[in-house]
Short mmCIF file of C-alpha atoms in Angstrom, two decimals:
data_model
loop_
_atom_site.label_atom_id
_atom_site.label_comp_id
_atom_site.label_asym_id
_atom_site.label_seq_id
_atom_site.Cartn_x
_atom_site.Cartn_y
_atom_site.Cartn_z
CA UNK A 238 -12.33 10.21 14.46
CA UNK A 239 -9.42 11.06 12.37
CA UNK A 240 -6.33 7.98 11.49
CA UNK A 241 -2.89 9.72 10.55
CA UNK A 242 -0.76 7.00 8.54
CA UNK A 243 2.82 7.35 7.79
CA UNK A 244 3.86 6.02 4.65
CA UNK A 245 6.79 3.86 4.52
CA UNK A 246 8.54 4.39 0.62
CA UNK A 247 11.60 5.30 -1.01
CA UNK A 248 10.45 8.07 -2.96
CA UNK A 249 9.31 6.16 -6.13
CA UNK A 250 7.38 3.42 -4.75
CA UNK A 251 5.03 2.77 -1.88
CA UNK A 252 6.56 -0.12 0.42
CA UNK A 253 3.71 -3.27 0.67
CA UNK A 254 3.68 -2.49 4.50
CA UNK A 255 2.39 0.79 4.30
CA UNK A 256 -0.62 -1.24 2.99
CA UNK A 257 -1.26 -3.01 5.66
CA UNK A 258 -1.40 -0.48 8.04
CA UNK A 259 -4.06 1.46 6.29
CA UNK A 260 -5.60 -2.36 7.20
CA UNK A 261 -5.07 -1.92 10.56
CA UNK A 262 -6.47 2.02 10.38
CA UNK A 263 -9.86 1.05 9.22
CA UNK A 264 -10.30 -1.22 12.18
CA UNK A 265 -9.99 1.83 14.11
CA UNK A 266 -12.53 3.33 12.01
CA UNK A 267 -12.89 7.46 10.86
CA UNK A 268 -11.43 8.83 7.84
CA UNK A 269 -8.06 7.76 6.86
CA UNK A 270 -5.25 10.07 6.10
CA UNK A 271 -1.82 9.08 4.82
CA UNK A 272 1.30 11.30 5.10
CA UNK A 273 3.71 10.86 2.35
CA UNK A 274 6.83 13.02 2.83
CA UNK A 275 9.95 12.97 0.97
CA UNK A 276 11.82 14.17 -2.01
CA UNK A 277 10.41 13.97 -5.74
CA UNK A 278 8.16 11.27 -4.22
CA UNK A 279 5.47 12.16 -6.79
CA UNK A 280 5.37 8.61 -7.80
CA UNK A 281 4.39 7.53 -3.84
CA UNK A 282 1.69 10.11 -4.11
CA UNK A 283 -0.04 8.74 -6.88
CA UNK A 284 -0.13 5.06 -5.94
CA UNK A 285 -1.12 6.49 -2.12
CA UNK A 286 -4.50 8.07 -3.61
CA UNK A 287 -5.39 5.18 -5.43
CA UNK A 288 -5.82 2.78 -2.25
CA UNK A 289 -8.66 1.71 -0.58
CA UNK A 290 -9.94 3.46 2.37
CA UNK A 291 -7.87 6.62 2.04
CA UNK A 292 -9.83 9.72 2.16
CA UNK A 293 -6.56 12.50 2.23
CA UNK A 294 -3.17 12.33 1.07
CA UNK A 295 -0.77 14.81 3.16
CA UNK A 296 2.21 15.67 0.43
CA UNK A 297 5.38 16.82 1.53
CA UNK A 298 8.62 18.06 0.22
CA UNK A 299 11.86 18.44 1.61
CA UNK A 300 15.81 17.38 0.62
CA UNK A 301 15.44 16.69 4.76
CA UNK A 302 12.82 14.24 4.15
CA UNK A 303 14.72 12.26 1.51
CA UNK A 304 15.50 9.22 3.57
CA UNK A 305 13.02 9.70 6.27
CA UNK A 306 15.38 10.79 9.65
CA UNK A 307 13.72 10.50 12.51
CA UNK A 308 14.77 14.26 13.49
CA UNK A 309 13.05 15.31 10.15
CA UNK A 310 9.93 12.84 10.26
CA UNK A 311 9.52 14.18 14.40
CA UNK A 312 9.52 17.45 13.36
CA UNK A 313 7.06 17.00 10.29
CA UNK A 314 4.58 14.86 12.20
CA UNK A 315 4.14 17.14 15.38
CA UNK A 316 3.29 20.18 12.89
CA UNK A 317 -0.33 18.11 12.11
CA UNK A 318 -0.79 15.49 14.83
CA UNK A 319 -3.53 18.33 16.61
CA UNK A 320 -5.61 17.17 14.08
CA UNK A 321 -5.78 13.11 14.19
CA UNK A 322 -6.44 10.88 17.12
CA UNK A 323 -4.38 8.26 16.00
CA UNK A 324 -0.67 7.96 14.27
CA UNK A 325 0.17 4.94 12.83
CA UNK A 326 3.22 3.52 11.18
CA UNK A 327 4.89 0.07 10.21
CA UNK A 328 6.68 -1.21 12.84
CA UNK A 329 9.91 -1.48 10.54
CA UNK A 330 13.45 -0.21 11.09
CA UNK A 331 11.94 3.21 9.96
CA UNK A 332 9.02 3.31 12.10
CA UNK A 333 10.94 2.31 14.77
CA UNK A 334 13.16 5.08 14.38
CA UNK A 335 10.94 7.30 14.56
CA UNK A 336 7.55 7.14 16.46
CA UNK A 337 9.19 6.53 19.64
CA UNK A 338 10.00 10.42 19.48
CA UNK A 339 6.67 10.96 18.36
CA UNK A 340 4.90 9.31 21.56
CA UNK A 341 7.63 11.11 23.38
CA UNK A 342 6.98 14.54 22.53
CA UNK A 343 3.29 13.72 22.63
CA UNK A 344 3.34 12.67 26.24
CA UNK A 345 1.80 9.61 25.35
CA UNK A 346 1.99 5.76 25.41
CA UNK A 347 3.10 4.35 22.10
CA UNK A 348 1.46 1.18 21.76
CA UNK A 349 4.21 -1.32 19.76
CA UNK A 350 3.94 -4.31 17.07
CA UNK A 351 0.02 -4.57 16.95
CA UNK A 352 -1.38 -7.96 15.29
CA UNK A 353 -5.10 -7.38 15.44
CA UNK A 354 -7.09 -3.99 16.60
CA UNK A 355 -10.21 -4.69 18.51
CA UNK A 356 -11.64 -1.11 19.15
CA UNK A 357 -10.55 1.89 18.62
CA UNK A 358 -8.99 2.15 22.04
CA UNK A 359 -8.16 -1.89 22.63
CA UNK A 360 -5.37 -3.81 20.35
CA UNK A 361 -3.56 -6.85 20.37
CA UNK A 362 0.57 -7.17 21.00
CA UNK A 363 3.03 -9.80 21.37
CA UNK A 364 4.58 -9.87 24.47
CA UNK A 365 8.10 -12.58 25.73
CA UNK A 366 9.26 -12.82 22.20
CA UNK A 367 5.90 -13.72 20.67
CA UNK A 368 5.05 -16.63 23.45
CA UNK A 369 1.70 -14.14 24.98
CA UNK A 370 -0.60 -12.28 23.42
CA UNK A 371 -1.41 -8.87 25.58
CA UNK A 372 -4.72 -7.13 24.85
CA UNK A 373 -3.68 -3.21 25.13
CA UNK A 374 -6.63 -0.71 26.05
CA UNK A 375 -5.54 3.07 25.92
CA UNK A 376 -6.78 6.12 27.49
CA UNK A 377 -4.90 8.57 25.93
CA UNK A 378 -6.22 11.00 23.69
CA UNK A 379 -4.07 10.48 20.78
CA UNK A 380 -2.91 6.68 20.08
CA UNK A 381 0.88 6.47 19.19
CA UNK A 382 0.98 2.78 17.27
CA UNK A 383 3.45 0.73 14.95
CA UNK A 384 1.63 -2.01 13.38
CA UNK A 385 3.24 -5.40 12.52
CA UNK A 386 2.60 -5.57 8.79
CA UNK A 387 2.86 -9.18 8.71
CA UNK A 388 -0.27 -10.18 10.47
CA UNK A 389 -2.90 -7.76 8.57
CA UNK A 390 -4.25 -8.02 4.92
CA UNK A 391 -2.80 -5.46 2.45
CA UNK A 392 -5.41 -2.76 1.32
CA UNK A 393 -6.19 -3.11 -2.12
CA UNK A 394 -6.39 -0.14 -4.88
CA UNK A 395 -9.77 1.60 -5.91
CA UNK A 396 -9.53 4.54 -4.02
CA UNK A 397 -9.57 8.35 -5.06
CA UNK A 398 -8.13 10.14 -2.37
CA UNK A 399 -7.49 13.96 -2.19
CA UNK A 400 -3.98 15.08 -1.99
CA UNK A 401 -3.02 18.06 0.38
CA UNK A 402 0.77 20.23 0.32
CA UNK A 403 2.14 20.71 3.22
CA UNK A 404 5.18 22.47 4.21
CA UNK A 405 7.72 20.63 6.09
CA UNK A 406 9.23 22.24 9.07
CA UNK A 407 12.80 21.72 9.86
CA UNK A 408 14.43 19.00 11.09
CA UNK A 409 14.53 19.27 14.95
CA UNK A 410 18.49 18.70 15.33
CA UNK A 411 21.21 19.31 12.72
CA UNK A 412 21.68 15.31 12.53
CA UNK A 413 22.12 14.39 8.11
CA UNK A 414 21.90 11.28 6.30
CA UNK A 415 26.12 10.46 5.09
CA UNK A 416 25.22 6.82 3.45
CA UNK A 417 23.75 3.19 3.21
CA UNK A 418 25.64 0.45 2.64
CA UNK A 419 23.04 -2.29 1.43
CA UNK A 420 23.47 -6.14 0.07
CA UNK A 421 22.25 -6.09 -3.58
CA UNK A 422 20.54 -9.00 -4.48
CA UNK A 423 18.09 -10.46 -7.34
CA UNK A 424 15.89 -12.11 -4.76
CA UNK A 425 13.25 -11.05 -3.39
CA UNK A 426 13.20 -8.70 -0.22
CA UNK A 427 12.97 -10.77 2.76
CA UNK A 428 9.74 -9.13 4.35
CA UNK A 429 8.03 -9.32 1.39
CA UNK A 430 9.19 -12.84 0.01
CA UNK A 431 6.55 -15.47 -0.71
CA UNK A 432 9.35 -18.78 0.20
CA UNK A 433 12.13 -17.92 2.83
CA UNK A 434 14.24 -20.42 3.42
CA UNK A 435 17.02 -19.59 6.44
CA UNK A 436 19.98 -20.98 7.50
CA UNK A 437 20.97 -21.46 10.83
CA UNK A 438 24.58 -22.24 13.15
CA UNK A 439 24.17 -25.90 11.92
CA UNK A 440 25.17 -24.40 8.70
CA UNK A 441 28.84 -24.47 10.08
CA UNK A 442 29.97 -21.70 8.04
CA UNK A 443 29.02 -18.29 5.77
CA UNK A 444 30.37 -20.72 2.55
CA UNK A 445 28.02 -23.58 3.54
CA UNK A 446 25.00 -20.86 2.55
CA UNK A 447 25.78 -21.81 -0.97
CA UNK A 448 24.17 -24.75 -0.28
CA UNK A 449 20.68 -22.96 0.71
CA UNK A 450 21.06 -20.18 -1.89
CA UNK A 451 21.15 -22.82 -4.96
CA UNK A 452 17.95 -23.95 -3.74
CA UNK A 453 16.35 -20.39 -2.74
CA UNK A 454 17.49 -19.48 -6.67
CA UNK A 455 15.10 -22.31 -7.66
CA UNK A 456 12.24 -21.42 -5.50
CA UNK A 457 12.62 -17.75 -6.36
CA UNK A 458 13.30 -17.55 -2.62
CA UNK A 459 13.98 -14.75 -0.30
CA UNK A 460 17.35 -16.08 1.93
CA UNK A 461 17.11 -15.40 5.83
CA UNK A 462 19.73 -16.69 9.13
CA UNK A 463 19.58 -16.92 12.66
CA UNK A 464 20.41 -14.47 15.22
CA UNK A 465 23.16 -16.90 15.60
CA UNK A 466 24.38 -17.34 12.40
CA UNK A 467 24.66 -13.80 12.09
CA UNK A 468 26.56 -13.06 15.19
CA UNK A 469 29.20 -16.09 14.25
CA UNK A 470 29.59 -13.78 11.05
CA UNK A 471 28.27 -16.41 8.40
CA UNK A 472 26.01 -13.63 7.11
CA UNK A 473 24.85 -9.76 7.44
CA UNK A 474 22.62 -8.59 9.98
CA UNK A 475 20.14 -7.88 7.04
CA UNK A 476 19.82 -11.40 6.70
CA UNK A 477 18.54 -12.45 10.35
CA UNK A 478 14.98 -13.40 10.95
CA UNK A 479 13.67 -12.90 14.95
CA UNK A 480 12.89 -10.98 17.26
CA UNK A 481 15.73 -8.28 17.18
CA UNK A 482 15.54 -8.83 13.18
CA UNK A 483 12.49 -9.16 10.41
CA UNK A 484 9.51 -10.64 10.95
CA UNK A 485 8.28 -12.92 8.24
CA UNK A 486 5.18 -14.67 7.15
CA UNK A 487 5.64 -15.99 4.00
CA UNK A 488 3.70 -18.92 2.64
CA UNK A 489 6.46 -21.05 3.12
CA UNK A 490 9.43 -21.08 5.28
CA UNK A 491 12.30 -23.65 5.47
CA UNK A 492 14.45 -23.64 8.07
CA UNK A 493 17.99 -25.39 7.77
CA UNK A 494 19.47 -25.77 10.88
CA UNK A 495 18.05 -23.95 12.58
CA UNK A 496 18.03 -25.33 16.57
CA UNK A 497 14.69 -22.97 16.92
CA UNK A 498 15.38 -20.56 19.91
CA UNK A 499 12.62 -17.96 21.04
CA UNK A 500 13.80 -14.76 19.81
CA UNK A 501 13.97 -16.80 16.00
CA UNK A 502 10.57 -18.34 15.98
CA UNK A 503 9.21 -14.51 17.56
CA UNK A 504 9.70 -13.61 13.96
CA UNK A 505 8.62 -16.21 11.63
CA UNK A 506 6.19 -18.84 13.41
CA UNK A 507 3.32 -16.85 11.61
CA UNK A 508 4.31 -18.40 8.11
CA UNK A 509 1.47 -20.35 6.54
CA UNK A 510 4.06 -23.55 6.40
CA UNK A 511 7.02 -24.34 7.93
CA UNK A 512 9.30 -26.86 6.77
CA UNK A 513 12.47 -27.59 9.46
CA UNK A 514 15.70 -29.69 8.61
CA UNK A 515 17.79 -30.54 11.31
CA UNK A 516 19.72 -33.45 12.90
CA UNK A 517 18.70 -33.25 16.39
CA UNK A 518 15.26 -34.35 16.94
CA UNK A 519 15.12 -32.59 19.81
CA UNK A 520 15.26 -28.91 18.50
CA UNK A 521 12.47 -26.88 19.07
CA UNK A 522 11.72 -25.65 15.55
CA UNK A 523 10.02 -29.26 15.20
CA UNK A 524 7.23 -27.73 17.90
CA UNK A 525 6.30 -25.30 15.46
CA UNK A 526 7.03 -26.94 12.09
CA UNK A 527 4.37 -28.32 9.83
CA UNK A 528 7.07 -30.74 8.17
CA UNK A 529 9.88 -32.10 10.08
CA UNK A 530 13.15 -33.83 8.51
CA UNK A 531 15.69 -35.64 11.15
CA UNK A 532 18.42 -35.14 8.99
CA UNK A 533 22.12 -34.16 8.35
CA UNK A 534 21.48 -31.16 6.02
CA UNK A 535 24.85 -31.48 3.84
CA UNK A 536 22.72 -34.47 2.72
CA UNK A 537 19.05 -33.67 2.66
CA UNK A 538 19.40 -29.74 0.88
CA UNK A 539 21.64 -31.33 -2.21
CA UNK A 540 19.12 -34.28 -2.44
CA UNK A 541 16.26 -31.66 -2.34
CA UNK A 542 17.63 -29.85 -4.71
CA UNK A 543 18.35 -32.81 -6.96
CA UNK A 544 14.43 -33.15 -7.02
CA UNK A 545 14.09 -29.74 -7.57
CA UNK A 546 16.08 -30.18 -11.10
CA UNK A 547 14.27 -33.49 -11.66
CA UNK A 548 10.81 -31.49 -11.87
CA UNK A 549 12.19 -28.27 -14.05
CA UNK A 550 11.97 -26.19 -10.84
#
Protein backbone atom coordinates (compact mmCIF):
# COMPACT_ATOMS: atom_id res chain seq x y z
CA UNK A 1 0.00 0.00 0.00
CA UNK A 2 1.00 3.34 -1.20
CA UNK A 3 -0.27 6.98 1.02
CA UNK A 4 -0.23 10.14 -1.39
CA UNK A 5 -0.04 13.35 0.98
CA UNK A 6 -0.62 16.79 -0.20
CA UNK A 7 1.38 19.29 1.37
CA UNK A 8 -0.22 22.31 2.63
CA UNK A 9 2.71 25.46 2.39
CA UNK A 10 3.26 28.71 1.00
CA UNK A 11 6.21 28.07 -0.93
CA UNK A 12 8.88 28.75 1.79
CA UNK A 13 7.60 26.91 4.64
CA UNK A 14 5.77 23.71 5.35
CA UNK A 15 2.34 24.56 7.23
CA UNK A 16 2.29 22.47 10.92
CA UNK A 17 -0.86 20.65 9.47
CA UNK A 18 0.74 19.04 6.78
CA UNK A 19 2.45 17.28 9.76
CA UNK A 20 -0.18 15.87 11.10
CA UNK A 21 -1.50 14.28 8.30
CA UNK A 22 1.59 12.35 7.53
CA UNK A 23 0.27 11.24 11.39
CA UNK A 24 -2.77 10.19 10.19
CA UNK A 25 -0.95 8.35 6.89
CA UNK A 26 1.07 6.01 8.95
CA UNK A 27 -2.03 4.74 10.66
CA UNK A 28 -2.98 3.66 7.33
CA UNK A 29 0.26 2.06 7.01
CA UNK A 30 2.60 1.53 3.43
CA UNK A 31 5.10 3.90 2.31
CA UNK A 32 4.40 7.48 2.59
CA UNK A 33 4.67 9.90 -0.22
CA UNK A 34 4.24 13.67 0.01
CA UNK A 35 3.45 15.93 -2.99
CA UNK A 36 4.85 19.32 -2.71
CA UNK A 37 3.88 21.51 -5.70
CA UNK A 38 4.34 25.09 -6.16
CA UNK A 39 6.61 27.82 -7.23
CA UNK A 40 10.36 28.23 -5.95
CA UNK A 41 9.10 26.04 -3.08
CA UNK A 42 12.62 24.61 -2.68
CA UNK A 43 12.53 25.57 0.88
CA UNK A 44 9.10 23.17 1.41
CA UNK A 45 11.09 20.46 -0.23
CA UNK A 46 13.79 20.36 2.06
CA UNK A 47 11.93 20.50 5.38
CA UNK A 48 9.35 17.73 3.58
CA UNK A 49 12.38 15.11 3.30
CA UNK A 50 13.49 15.60 6.62
CA UNK A 51 10.16 14.25 8.39
CA UNK A 52 9.45 11.20 9.86
CA UNK A 53 7.83 8.50 8.01
CA UNK A 54 8.25 9.94 4.52
CA UNK A 55 9.77 7.61 2.11
CA UNK A 56 9.28 10.01 -1.42
CA UNK A 57 8.98 13.54 -1.97
CA UNK A 58 6.94 14.34 -5.36
CA UNK A 59 8.48 18.00 -6.47
CA UNK A 60 6.65 20.14 -8.64
CA UNK A 61 6.96 23.37 -10.44
CA UNK A 62 4.63 25.57 -11.95
CA UNK A 63 3.71 29.68 -11.85
CA UNK A 64 0.00 27.68 -11.88
CA UNK A 65 0.82 26.04 -8.74
CA UNK A 66 1.87 29.20 -6.89
CA UNK A 67 -1.11 29.52 -4.64
CA UNK A 68 -2.43 26.07 -4.92
CA UNK A 69 -5.98 26.52 -7.24
CA UNK A 70 -7.96 23.86 -7.05
CA UNK A 71 -8.14 23.73 -11.07
CA UNK A 72 -4.26 23.46 -10.95
CA UNK A 73 -3.89 21.08 -7.79
CA UNK A 74 -7.00 18.70 -9.72
CA UNK A 75 -5.14 18.59 -12.61
CA UNK A 76 -1.64 17.81 -10.92
CA UNK A 77 -3.01 15.16 -8.59
CA UNK A 78 -5.00 13.01 -11.22
CA UNK A 79 -1.61 12.80 -13.39
CA UNK A 80 -0.16 10.30 -10.29
CA UNK A 81 -3.14 9.16 -8.22
CA UNK A 82 -2.87 5.48 -10.47
CA UNK A 83 -0.19 4.93 -8.33
CA UNK A 84 -1.39 5.42 -4.48
CA UNK A 85 -4.36 3.95 -2.75
CA UNK A 86 -4.89 6.71 -0.63
CA UNK A 87 -4.84 10.79 -1.04
CA UNK A 88 -4.76 12.67 1.85
CA UNK A 89 -4.86 16.33 2.67
CA UNK A 90 -5.62 18.82 5.65
CA UNK A 91 -8.97 19.49 5.86
CA UNK A 92 -8.23 23.38 5.66
CA UNK A 93 -9.68 26.07 3.39
CA UNK A 94 -7.14 24.64 0.80
CA UNK A 95 -7.90 21.10 1.09
CA UNK A 96 -11.26 21.82 1.01
CA UNK A 97 -10.96 23.49 -2.14
CA UNK A 98 -9.65 21.07 -3.66
CA UNK A 99 -10.09 17.27 -2.94
CA UNK A 100 -13.69 17.45 -3.42
CA UNK A 101 -12.74 17.57 -7.28
CA UNK A 102 -10.34 15.02 -6.66
CA UNK A 103 -12.97 12.35 -5.22
CA UNK A 104 -15.09 13.67 -8.02
CA UNK A 105 -13.11 12.87 -10.91
CA UNK A 106 -12.05 9.71 -9.15
CA UNK A 107 -15.55 8.37 -8.85
CA UNK A 108 -15.07 7.91 -5.37
CA UNK A 109 -16.30 8.71 -1.81
CA UNK A 110 -14.20 11.37 -0.16
CA UNK A 111 -14.20 10.61 3.35
CA UNK A 112 -14.18 14.33 5.32
CA UNK A 113 -12.56 15.76 8.73
CA UNK A 114 -11.06 12.38 10.07
CA UNK A 115 -10.04 12.44 13.97
CA UNK A 116 -8.61 8.99 14.42
CA UNK A 117 -7.92 6.14 11.54
CA UNK A 118 -8.64 2.67 12.69
CA UNK A 119 -7.64 0.52 9.59
CA UNK A 120 -6.72 1.20 6.57
CA UNK A 121 -10.24 1.06 5.25
CA UNK A 122 -12.23 2.23 8.72
CA UNK A 123 -11.82 6.02 10.19
CA UNK A 124 -13.39 8.13 12.56
CA UNK A 125 -15.58 11.57 11.60
CA UNK A 126 -17.59 14.04 13.34
CA UNK A 127 -20.92 14.08 12.39
CA UNK A 128 -24.13 17.11 13.74
CA UNK A 129 -21.52 19.71 14.32
CA UNK A 130 -19.17 17.55 16.38
CA UNK A 131 -22.13 16.09 18.83
CA UNK A 132 -21.51 12.05 17.11
CA UNK A 133 -18.75 10.36 16.28
CA UNK A 134 -19.37 8.12 12.88
CA UNK A 135 -16.98 5.21 12.28
CA UNK A 136 -16.50 5.34 8.25
CA UNK A 137 -15.48 1.91 6.54
CA UNK A 138 -14.69 2.29 2.70
CA UNK A 139 -14.74 -0.02 -0.14
CA UNK A 140 -13.37 1.90 -2.66
CA UNK A 141 -10.21 1.29 -4.17
CA UNK A 142 -8.59 4.54 -3.72
CA UNK A 143 -9.49 6.52 -0.32
CA UNK A 144 -10.20 10.29 -0.99
CA UNK A 145 -9.60 11.84 2.82
CA UNK A 146 -9.06 15.38 4.52
CA UNK A 147 -7.78 14.92 7.89
CA UNK A 148 -8.60 17.30 10.81
CA UNK A 149 -5.12 18.36 11.85
CA UNK A 150 -6.19 19.25 15.20
CA UNK A 151 -6.85 15.89 16.67
CA UNK A 152 -3.49 13.96 15.47
CA UNK A 153 0.16 14.40 16.78
CA UNK A 154 2.53 16.30 14.44
CA UNK A 155 5.27 14.02 12.82
CA UNK A 156 8.50 14.87 14.02
CA UNK A 157 11.86 15.39 11.80
CA UNK A 158 14.53 12.54 11.28
CA UNK A 159 13.61 11.43 8.08
CA UNK A 160 15.64 11.19 4.71
CA UNK A 161 13.24 11.00 2.11
CA UNK A 162 13.94 10.84 -1.70
CA UNK A 163 12.77 13.67 -3.76
CA UNK A 164 11.18 12.99 -7.28
CA UNK A 165 10.43 16.00 -10.35
CA UNK A 166 7.49 15.88 -11.73
CA UNK A 167 5.99 17.84 -14.42
CA UNK A 168 2.85 19.59 -13.74
CA UNK A 169 0.11 19.37 -16.23
CA UNK A 170 -2.06 22.28 -16.87
CA UNK A 171 -4.54 23.66 -14.99
CA UNK A 172 -7.91 22.03 -16.00
CA UNK A 173 -9.89 25.47 -16.62
CA UNK A 174 -8.43 28.90 -17.45
CA UNK A 175 -9.58 30.08 -13.77
CA UNK A 176 -6.11 32.54 -12.19
CA UNK A 177 -5.33 33.66 -8.85
CA UNK A 178 -6.08 38.06 -9.01
CA UNK A 179 -5.34 38.58 -5.02
CA UNK A 180 -5.62 38.01 -1.14
CA UNK A 181 -6.61 40.40 1.02
CA UNK A 182 -5.35 39.09 4.55
CA UNK A 183 -5.41 40.71 8.32
CA UNK A 184 -1.73 41.20 9.30
CA UNK A 185 -1.13 40.57 12.68
CA UNK A 186 1.90 39.89 15.28
CA UNK A 187 -0.03 37.10 16.95
CA UNK A 188 0.05 33.99 16.41
CA UNK A 189 -2.05 32.18 13.61
CA UNK A 190 -5.19 31.04 15.05
CA UNK A 191 -4.90 27.22 14.09
CA UNK A 192 -1.71 27.01 15.31
CA UNK A 193 -1.93 29.24 18.57
CA UNK A 194 -1.07 27.66 21.91
CA UNK A 195 -3.86 30.31 24.09
CA UNK A 196 -6.98 31.49 22.01
CA UNK A 197 -9.01 33.54 23.68
CA UNK A 198 -12.47 34.55 21.56
CA UNK A 199 -14.92 36.95 21.85
CA UNK A 200 -18.35 36.47 21.41
CA UNK A 201 -21.98 38.79 20.72
CA UNK A 202 -21.79 39.59 24.51
CA UNK A 203 -18.90 41.61 23.43
CA UNK A 204 -21.52 44.27 22.22
CA UNK A 205 -19.34 45.69 19.70
CA UNK A 206 -16.01 45.24 17.17
CA UNK A 207 -14.37 48.24 19.70
CA UNK A 208 -15.19 46.22 22.85
CA UNK A 209 -12.40 43.51 21.31
CA UNK A 210 -9.86 45.89 22.66
CA UNK A 211 -10.71 44.67 25.74
CA UNK A 212 -9.76 40.84 24.82
CA UNK A 213 -6.81 41.82 22.59
CA UNK A 214 -4.89 43.68 25.64
CA UNK A 215 -5.09 40.51 27.35
CA UNK A 216 -4.36 38.06 24.24
CA UNK A 217 -1.06 40.61 23.81
CA UNK A 218 -0.11 39.41 27.33
CA UNK A 219 -0.68 35.79 26.86
CA UNK A 220 0.99 35.87 23.46
CA UNK A 221 -2.50 34.82 22.38
CA UNK A 222 -4.01 33.94 19.11
CA UNK A 223 -7.61 36.19 19.02
CA UNK A 224 -10.76 34.17 17.70
CA UNK A 225 -15.03 35.29 17.57
CA UNK A 226 -18.15 33.68 17.16
CA UNK A 227 -20.02 32.88 14.14
CA UNK A 228 -22.08 35.57 15.60
CA UNK A 229 -19.84 38.10 16.29
CA UNK A 230 -18.66 37.88 12.94
CA UNK A 231 -21.89 38.10 11.13
CA UNK A 232 -22.92 41.36 13.44
CA UNK A 233 -19.58 42.70 11.76
CA UNK A 234 -17.50 43.12 15.10
CA UNK A 235 -14.72 41.21 13.35
CA UNK A 236 -13.47 39.37 9.96
CA UNK A 237 -14.54 36.10 8.98
CA UNK A 238 -10.82 35.05 9.56
CA UNK A 239 -11.41 35.51 13.02
CA UNK A 240 -14.44 32.98 13.67
CA UNK A 241 -13.91 29.74 15.43
CA UNK A 242 -16.80 26.76 14.56
CA UNK A 243 -18.00 24.75 12.53
CA UNK A 244 -18.22 26.83 9.21
CA UNK A 245 -14.78 28.49 10.55
CA UNK A 246 -11.28 27.04 12.22
CA UNK A 247 -11.07 24.42 14.33
CA UNK A 248 -8.87 24.89 17.33
CA UNK A 249 -7.25 22.91 20.04
CA UNK A 250 -5.02 24.91 21.76
CA UNK A 251 -3.94 24.28 25.31
CA UNK A 252 -6.00 26.88 26.47
CA UNK A 253 -9.03 28.58 25.28
CA UNK A 254 -11.01 31.48 26.87
CA UNK A 255 -14.11 32.26 25.78
CA UNK A 256 -15.67 35.82 26.51
CA UNK A 257 -19.08 35.86 25.87
CA UNK A 258 -19.52 33.55 24.22
CA UNK A 259 -23.43 32.05 24.77
CA UNK A 260 -21.81 28.53 23.40
CA UNK A 261 -24.02 27.44 20.36
CA UNK A 262 -23.23 24.07 18.46
CA UNK A 263 -21.67 25.09 15.35
CA UNK A 264 -18.96 27.24 17.95
CA UNK A 265 -18.10 24.50 20.35
CA UNK A 266 -17.89 21.96 16.81
CA UNK A 267 -14.64 23.80 16.51
CA UNK A 268 -12.93 24.29 19.70
CA UNK A 269 -14.34 21.81 22.50
CA UNK A 270 -11.11 19.72 21.76
CA UNK A 271 -8.84 22.37 23.61
CA UNK A 272 -6.95 20.86 26.53
CA UNK A 273 -8.71 23.77 28.86
CA UNK A 274 -11.40 25.86 28.50
CA UNK A 275 -11.95 28.81 30.47
CA UNK A 276 -15.72 30.59 29.78
CA UNK A 277 -16.79 34.16 31.04
CA UNK A 278 -20.19 35.00 30.75
CA UNK A 279 -23.15 36.52 32.66
CA UNK A 280 -25.79 34.07 32.09
CA UNK A 281 -25.30 30.97 33.97
CA UNK A 282 -27.28 29.31 31.80
CA UNK A 283 -25.12 29.37 28.55
CA UNK A 284 -23.99 26.30 27.28
CA UNK A 285 -20.25 26.95 27.01
CA UNK A 286 -20.35 26.21 30.94
CA UNK A 287 -21.24 22.32 29.75
CA UNK A 288 -18.04 22.13 28.17
CA UNK A 289 -15.82 24.52 30.15
CA UNK A 290 -13.22 23.38 32.62
CA UNK A 291 -13.46 26.89 34.47
CA UNK A 292 -16.59 28.79 34.62
CA UNK A 293 -16.93 32.66 35.65
CA UNK A 294 -20.73 34.07 36.16
CA UNK A 295 -19.71 37.34 35.35
CA UNK A 296 -20.25 40.72 33.53
CA UNK A 297 -17.09 40.65 31.32
CA UNK A 298 -16.53 44.64 31.11
CA UNK A 299 -15.59 43.74 34.73
CA UNK A 300 -13.94 40.38 35.00
CA UNK A 301 -11.37 40.79 31.53
CA UNK A 302 -9.94 44.38 33.00
CA UNK A 303 -9.64 42.75 36.52
CA UNK A 304 -7.91 39.73 34.81
CA UNK A 305 -5.82 41.65 33.19
CA UNK A 306 -4.95 43.77 36.20
CA UNK A 307 -3.52 40.38 37.61
CA UNK A 308 -1.93 39.74 34.59
CA UNK A 309 0.31 43.11 35.13
CA UNK A 310 0.53 42.31 38.86
CA UNK A 311 2.58 38.99 37.96
CA UNK A 312 4.91 40.61 34.96
CA UNK A 313 2.76 38.67 32.45
Amino acid sequence: MTVLVIAEHDNASLNDATRAVITAAKGIGGDIHVLVGGEDCGPVIEIVKGLDGVTKVLHAESPALKNRLAEAMETLVLSIADGYDAILAAASTTGKNFMPRIAAKLDVMQISDITAVESADTFVRPIYAGNAMMTVKSNDAKKVITVRPTTFEKAGDGGSASVETIDAPAPAAASEFVSEELSKSDRPDLGSAKIVISGGRGMGNGENFAIIEKVADRLGAAVGASRAAVDAGFVPNDYQVGQTGKVVAPELYIAVGISGAIQHLAGMKDSKVIVAINKDEEAPIFSVADYGLVADLFTAVPEFEAELEKAGV
